[in-house]
Amino acid sequence: MRVMVIETLHDPAAVYARFAAKGRMLPEGVTYIDSWVEEGGGRCFQLMDCASVEQLQPWLDAWSDLADFEVIPVTDSATAARRFGK
């Protein structure tokens, strides 16, 4: 499944410092696809692939002191059109 993780960063500089020191720290079975950062640096939008949302928990725990998270299962537009289109 694809998951969009919206991170609200408490301290962007601290996030990037930890990332430089430790990497993304993804658990087994979670694949990073891509990410985008809000111009002001306050939020990051990361697209991940995993079998279940629960697999993300160790990653969320590792970063929870530096960010708040919203985890949203998503699908691509073509799949949504087939599912919801008339």
GROMACS .gro file of N, CA, C and O in nm:
model
  344
    1MET      N    1   0.084  -0.118   0.000
    1MET     CA    2   0.000   0.000   0.000
    1MET      C    3   0.087   0.123   0.000
    1MET      O    4   0.199   0.121   0.050
    2ARG      N    5   0.035   0.229  -0.057
    2ARG     CA    6   0.104   0.357  -0.056
    2ARG      C    7   0.049   0.442   0.058
    2ARG      O    8  -0.071   0.442   0.085
    3VAL      N    9   0.139   0.515   0.123
    3VAL     CA   10   0.101   0.597   0.237
    3VAL      C   11   0.168   0.734   0.224
    3VAL      O   12   0.289   0.743   0.199
    4MET      N   13   0.088   0.840   0.238
    4MET     CA   14   0.143   0.975   0.243
    4MET      C   15   0.158   1.011   0.390
    4MET      O   16   0.061   1.005   0.467
    5VAL      N   17   0.278   1.044   0.429
    5VAL     CA   18   0.305   1.086   0.566
    5VAL      C   19   0.332   1.237   0.564
    5VAL      O   20   0.423   1.283   0.494
    6ILE      N   21   0.248   1.310   0.635
    6ILE     CA   22   0.267   1.454   0.646
    6ILE      C   23   0.331   1.480   0.781
    6ILE      O   24   0.273   1.450   0.885
    7GLU      N   25   0.451   1.533   0.776
    7GLU     CA   26   0.525   1.564   0.898
    7GLU      C   27   0.519   1.715   0.924
    7GLU      O   28   0.551   1.793   0.836
    8THR      N   29   0.480   1.752   1.043
    8THR     CA   30   0.491   1.891   1.086
    8THR      C   31   0.615   1.898   1.173
    8THR      O   32   0.620   1.838   1.282
    9LEU      N   33   0.716   1.968   1.123
    9LEU     CA   34   0.847   1.968   1.188
    9LEU      C   35   0.853   2.070   1.301
    9LEU      O   36   0.818   2.185   1.283
   10HIS      N   37   0.899   2.024   1.418
   10HIS     CA   38   0.917   2.114   1.532
   10HIS      C   39   1.040   2.202   1.512
   10HIS      O   40   1.040   2.319   1.549
   11ASP      N   41   1.145   2.143   1.454
   11ASP     CA   42   1.272   2.213   1.434
   11ASP      C   43   1.338   2.155   1.309
   11ASP      O   44   1.408   2.053   1.316
   12PRO      N   45   1.313   2.215   1.192
   12PRO     CA   46   1.368   2.161   1.068
   12PRO      C   47   1.519   2.137   1.072
   12PRO      O   48   1.567   2.036   1.021
   13ALA      N   49   1.595   2.227   1.133
   13ALA     CA   50   1.741   2.209   1.139
   13ALA      C   51   1.778   2.082   1.214
   13ALA      O   52   1.868   2.009   1.174
   14ALA      N   53   1.707   2.054   1.323
   14ALA     CA   54   1.734   1.932   1.400
   14ALA      C   55   1.697   1.806   1.320
   14ALA      O   56   1.765   1.705   1.329
   15VAL      N   57   1.590   1.814   1.242
   15VAL     CA   58   1.549   1.701   1.158
   15VAL      C   59   1.659   1.670   1.057
   15VAL      O   60   1.702   1.555   1.041
   16TYR      N   61   1.707   1.773   0.989
   16TYR     CA   62   1.811   1.751   0.887
   16TYR      C   63   1.943   1.708   0.949
   16TYR      O   64   2.018   1.630   0.889
   17ALA      N   65   1.973   1.754   1.069
   17ALA     CA   66   2.095   1.709   1.137
   17ALA      C   67   2.087   1.561   1.171
   17ALA      O   68   2.183   1.486   1.149
   18ARG      N   69   1.972   1.516   1.223
   18ARG     CA   70   1.957   1.374   1.254
   18ARG      C   71   1.960   1.291   1.127
   18ARG      O   72   2.021   1.184   1.124
   19PHE      N   73   1.893   1.339   1.023
   19PHE     CA   74   1.894   1.266   0.895
   19PHE      C   75   2.037   1.251   0.843
   19PHE      O   76   2.075   1.143   0.796
   20ALA      N   77   2.117   1.356   0.854
   20ALA     CA   78   2.257   1.349   0.809
   20ALA      C   79   2.337   1.248   0.891
   20ALA      O   80   2.423   1.178   0.838
   21ALA      N   81   2.306   1.239   1.020
   21ALA     CA   82   2.381   1.151   1.109
   21ALA      C   83   2.334   1.005   1.103
   21ALA      O   84   2.416   0.914   1.110
   22LYS      N   85   2.203   0.983   1.089
   22LYS     CA   86   2.148   0.848   1.103
   22LYS      C   87   2.072   0.797   0.981
   22LYS      O   88   2.030   0.682   0.979
   23GLY      N   89   2.050   0.882   0.882
   23GLY     CA   90   1.971   0.841   0.767
   23GLY      C   91   1.823   0.842   0.800
   23GLY      O   92   1.780   0.894   0.902
   24ARG      N   93   1.745   0.782   0.713
   24ARG     CA   94   1.600   0.785   0.725
   24ARG      C   95   1.548   0.694   0.837
   24ARG      O   96   1.442   0.714   0.891
   25MET      N   97   1.622   0.589   0.869
   25MET     CA   98   1.588   0.494   0.977
   25MET      C   99   1.456   0.422   0.951
   25MET      O  100   1.375   0.402   1.042
   26LEU      N  101   1.433   0.379   0.828
   26LEU     CA  102   1.310   0.306   0.796
   26LEU      C  103   1.317   0.163   0.845
   26LEU      O  104   1.421   0.097   0.834
   27PRO      N  105   1.206   0.112   0.897
   27PRO     CA  106   1.204  -0.028   0.937
   27PRO      C  107   1.199  -0.121   0.816
   27PRO      O  108   1.164  -0.079   0.705
   28GLU      N  109   1.232  -0.246   0.838
   28GLU     CA  110   1.224  -0.350   0.735
   28GLU      C  111   1.084  -0.351   0.675
   28GLU      O  112   0.985  -0.341   0.747
   29GLY      N  113   1.077  -0.358   0.544
   29GLY     CA  114   0.947  -0.369   0.476
   29GLY      C  115   0.884  -0.236   0.439
   29GLY      O  116   0.779  -0.232   0.376
   30VAL      N  117   0.947  -0.125   0.477
   30VAL     CA  118   0.896   0.008   0.440
   30VAL      C  119   0.992   0.067   0.337
   30VAL      O  120   1.113   0.070   0.359
   31THR      N  121   0.937   0.113   0.226
   31THR     CA  122   1.017   0.171   0.119
   31THR      C  123   0.982   0.317   0.099
   31THR      O  124   0.864   0.352   0.083
   32TYR      N  125   1.081   0.401   0.103
   32TYR     CA  126   1.067   0.544   0.074
   32TYR      C  127   1.055   0.560  -0.076
   32TYR      O  128   1.135   0.504  -0.152
   33ILE      N  129   0.955   0.637  -0.123
   33ILE     CA  130   0.938   0.661  -0.266
   33ILE      C  131   0.986   0.800  -0.305
   33ILE      O  132   1.069   0.816  -0.394
   34ASP      N  133   0.935   0.903  -0.238
   34ASP     CA  134   0.975   1.039  -0.270
   34ASP      C  135   0.924   1.132  -0.160
   34ASP      O  136   0.841   1.091  -0.078
   35SER      N  137   0.973   1.255  -0.159
   35SER     CA  138   0.924   1.351  -0.060
   35SER      C  139   0.933   1.492  -0.115
   35SER      O  140   1.008   1.520  -0.209
   36TRP      N  141   0.854   1.579  -0.055
   36TRP     CA  142   0.847   1.719  -0.090
   36TRP      C  143   0.842   1.797   0.040
   36TRP      O  144   0.779   1.755   0.136
   37VAL      N  145   0.905   1.912   0.041
   37VAL     CA  146   0.909   1.995   0.162
   37VAL      C  147   0.842   2.129   0.131
   37VAL      O  148   0.870   2.191   0.028
   38GLU      N  149   0.756   2.171   0.221
   38GLU     CA  150   0.692   2.301   0.210
   38GLU      C  151   0.800   2.409   0.203
   38GLU      O  152   0.903   2.399   0.272
   39GLU      N  153   0.779   2.510   0.123
   39GLU     CA  154   0.879   2.615   0.101
   39GLU      C  155   0.939   2.669   0.231
   39GLU      O  156   1.059   2.690   0.239
   40GLY      N  157   0.859   2.691   0.333
   40GLY     CA  158   0.910   2.746   0.459
   40GLY      C  159   0.978   2.644   0.548
   40GLY      O  160   1.033   2.678   0.652
   41GLY      N  161   0.975   2.515   0.509
   41GLY     CA  162   1.040   2.411   0.586
   41GLY      C  163   0.959   2.355   0.701
   41GLY      O  164   1.006   2.268   0.773
   42GLY      N  165   0.836   2.400   0.717
   42GLY     CA  166   0.756   2.356   0.832
   42GLY      C  167   0.691   2.220   0.818
   42GLY      O  168   0.660   2.156   0.918
   43ARG      N  169   0.672   2.177   0.692
   43ARG     CA  170   0.611   2.046   0.672
   43ARG      C  171   0.684   1.970   0.562
   43ARG      O  172   0.735   2.029   0.467
   44CYS      N  173   0.684   1.839   0.577
   44CYS     CA  174   0.741   1.749   0.478
   44CYS      C  175   0.634   1.647   0.442
   44CYS      O  176   0.562   1.598   0.530
   45PHE      N  177   0.622   1.615   0.314
   45PHE     CA  178   0.525   1.520   0.264
   45PHE      C  179   0.602   1.403   0.205
   45PHE      O  180   0.673   1.420   0.106
   46GLN      N  181   0.593   1.285   0.269
   46GLN     CA  182   0.670   1.170   0.225
   46GLN      C  183   0.578   1.060   0.178
   46GLN      O  184   0.483   1.023   0.247
   47LEU      N  185   0.608   1.007   0.060
   47LEU     CA  186   0.532   0.895   0.006
   47LEU      C  187   0.610   0.768   0.034
   47LEU      O  188   0.727   0.757  -0.003
   48MET      N  189   0.543   0.674   0.100
   48MET     CA  190   0.605   0.548   0.139
   48MET      C  191   0.525   0.431   0.083
   48MET      O  192   0.405   0.444   0.053
   49ASP      N  193   0.589   0.316   0.073
   49ASP     CA  194   0.522   0.193   0.035
   49ASP      C  195   0.547   0.091   0.147
   49ASP      O  196   0.660   0.077   0.195
   50CYS      N  197   0.440   0.025   0.190
   50CYS     CA  198   0.451  -0.076   0.295
   50CYS      C  199   0.329  -0.168   0.288
   50CYS      O  200   0.231  -0.137   0.221
   51ALA      N  201   0.336  -0.280   0.357
   51ALA     CA  202   0.224  -0.375   0.356
   51ALA      C  203   0.110  -0.327   0.445
   51ALA      O  204  -0.006  -0.355   0.419
   52SER      N  205   0.144  -0.253   0.552
   52SER     CA  206   0.041  -0.203   0.644
   52SER      C  207   0.092  -0.076   0.711
   52SER      O  208   0.213  -0.056   0.726
   53VAL      N  209  -0.001   0.006   0.753
   53VAL     CA  210   0.033   0.130   0.823
   53VAL      C  211   0.110   0.100   0.952
   53VAL      O  212   0.200   0.175   0.990
   54GLU      N  213   0.081  -0.010   1.015
   54GLU     CA  214   0.147  -0.048   1.141
   54GLU      C  215   0.299  -0.062   1.124
   54GLU      O  216   0.375  -0.040   1.218
   55GLN      N  217   0.344  -0.097   1.005
   55GLN     CA  218   0.487  -0.111   0.981
   55GLN      C  219   0.562   0.020   0.998
   55GLN      O  220   0.682   0.021   1.021
   56LEU      N  221   0.492   0.132   0.985
   56LEU     CA  222   0.555   0.263   0.998
   56LEU      C  223   0.586   0.302   1.143
   56LEU      O  224   0.664   0.394   1.167
   57GLN      N  225   0.525   0.234   1.239
   57GLN     CA  226   0.533   0.279   1.379
   57GLN      C  227   0.675   0.295   1.432
   57GLN      O  228   0.704   0.396   1.496
   58PRO      N  229   0.767   0.201   1.406
   58PRO     CA  230   0.905   0.224   1.456
   58PRO      C  231   0.968   0.350   1.398
   58PRO      O  232   1.042   0.421   1.467
   59TRP      N  233   0.940   0.380   1.273
   59TRP     CA  234   0.992   0.501   1.210
   59TRP      C  235   0.929   0.625   1.273
   59TRP      O  236   0.999   0.721   1.304
   60LEU      N  237   0.798   0.622   1.292
   60LEU     CA  238   0.730   0.735   1.356
   60LEU      C  239   0.785   0.758   1.497
   60LEU      O  240   0.809   0.871   1.537
   61ASP      N  241   0.807   0.650   1.570
   61ASP     CA  242   0.861   0.660   1.706
   61ASP      C  243   1.001   0.722   1.706
   61ASP      O  244   1.035   0.801   1.794
   62ALA      N  245   1.082   0.687   1.606
   62ALA     CA  246   1.221   0.735   1.599
   62ALA      C  247   1.229   0.886   1.575
   62ALA      O  248   1.328   0.949   1.610
   63TRP      N  249   1.123   0.943   1.516
   63TRP     CA  250   1.124   1.085   1.481
   63TRP      C  251   1.021   1.167   1.560
   63TRP      O  252   1.011   1.289   1.541
   64SER      N  253   0.947   1.105   1.648
   64SER     CA  254   0.834   1.172   1.713
   64SER      C  255   0.875   1.287   1.804
   64SER      O  256   0.793   1.373   1.836
   65ASP      N  257   1.001   1.293   1.845
   65ASP     CA  258   1.046   1.407   1.926
   65ASP      C  259   1.070   1.531   1.841
   65ASP      O  260   1.075   1.642   1.894
   66LEU      N  261   1.081   1.513   1.709
   66LEU     CA  262   1.110   1.625   1.620
   66LEU      C  263   0.996   1.662   1.526
   66LEU      O  264   1.004   1.762   1.455
   67ALA      N  265   0.891   1.579   1.522
   67ALA     CA  266   0.781   1.605   1.428
   67ALA      C  267   0.652   1.541   1.477
   67ALA      O  268   0.655   1.444   1.553
   68ASP      N  269   0.542   1.597   1.432
   68ASP     CA  270   0.410   1.536   1.448
   68ASP      C  271   0.373   1.478   1.313
   68ASP      O  272   0.411   1.533   1.208
   69PHE      N  273   0.297   1.369   1.313
   69PHE     CA  274   0.270   1.297   1.189
   69PHE      C  275   0.121   1.279   1.164
   69PHE      O  276   0.044   1.253   1.256
   70GLU      N  277   0.087   1.287   1.037
   70GLU     CA  278  -0.044   1.245   0.988
   70GLU      C  279  -0.015   1.139   0.882
   70GLU      O  280   0.063   1.164   0.789
   71VAL      N  281  -0.073   1.022   0.897
   71VAL     CA  282  -0.048   0.910   0.806
   71VAL      C  283  -0.177   0.881   0.728
   71VAL      O  284  -0.280   0.853   0.788
   72ILE      N  285  -0.167   0.891   0.595
   72ILE     CA  286  -0.285   0.880   0.510
   72ILE      C  287  -0.261   0.775   0.401
   72ILE      O  288  -0.177   0.795   0.313
   73PRO      N  289  -0.333   0.663   0.405
   73PRO     CA  290  -0.325   0.569   0.292
   73PRO      C  291  -0.377   0.638   0.166
   73PRO      O  292  -0.480   0.705   0.170
   74VAL      N  293  -0.304   0.625   0.055
   74VAL     CA  294  -0.341   0.690  -0.071
   74VAL      C  295  -0.337   0.591  -0.186
   74VAL      O  296  -0.278   0.483  -0.175
   75THR      N  297  -0.398   0.631  -0.296
   75THR     CA  298  -0.392   0.554  -0.419
   75THR      C  299  -0.366   0.649  -0.534
   75THR      O  300  -0.389   0.771  -0.520
   76ASP      N  301  -0.320   0.599  -0.646
   76ASP     CA  302  -0.294   0.686  -0.760
   76ASP      C  303  -0.427   0.727  -0.826
   76ASP      O  304  -0.530   0.662  -0.806
   77SER      N  305  -0.422   0.831  -0.905
   77SER     CA  306  -0.542   0.887  -0.965
   77SER      C  307  -0.611   0.789  -1.060
   77SER      O  308  -0.734   0.784  -1.064
   78ALA      N  309  -0.536   0.713  -1.136
   78ALA     CA  310  -0.596   0.618  -1.230
   78ALA      C  311  -0.676   0.511  -1.155
   78ALA      O  312  -0.786   0.475  -1.195
   79THR      N  313  -0.621   0.462  -1.046
   79THR     CA  314  -0.692   0.361  -0.965
   79THR      C  315  -0.818   0.423  -0.903
   79THR      O  316  -0.924   0.361  -0.903
   80ALA      N  317  -0.806   0.544  -0.854
   80ALA     CA  318  -0.923   0.612  -0.796
   80ALA      C  319  -1.031   0.634  -0.901
   80ALA      O  320  -1.149   0.614  -0.873
   81ALA      N  321  -0.993   0.670  -1.022
   81ALA     CA  322  -1.090   0.691  -1.130
   81ALA      C  323  -1.165   0.562  -1.162
   81ALA      O  324  -1.287   0.562  -1.182
   82ARG      N  325  -1.092   0.450  -1.165
   82ARG     CA  326  -1.158   0.321  -1.189
   82ARG      C  327  -1.252   0.284  -1.075
   82ARG      O  328  -1.360   0.231  -1.095
   83ARG      N  329  -1.209   0.313  -0.954
   83ARG     CA  330  -1.288   0.277  -0.836
   83ARG      C  331  -1.412   0.366  -0.819
   83ARG      O  332  -1.519   0.317  -0.786
   84PHE      N  333  -1.397   0.495  -0.840
   84PHE     CA  334  -1.504   0.589  -0.809
   84PHE      C  335  -1.571   0.651  -0.931
   84PHE      O  336  -1.675   0.714  -0.918
   85GLY      N  337  -1.509   0.636  -1.048
   85GLY     CA  338  -1.566   0.697  -1.168
   85GLY      C  339  -1.695   0.629  -1.209
   85GLY      O  340  -1.722   0.514  -1.177
   86LYS      N  341  -1.774   0.703  -1.282
   86LYS     CA  342  -1.902   0.648  -1.328
   86LYS      C  343  -1.902   0.638  -1.478
   86LYS      O  344  -1.838   0.702  -1.549
   0.00000   0.00000   0.00000
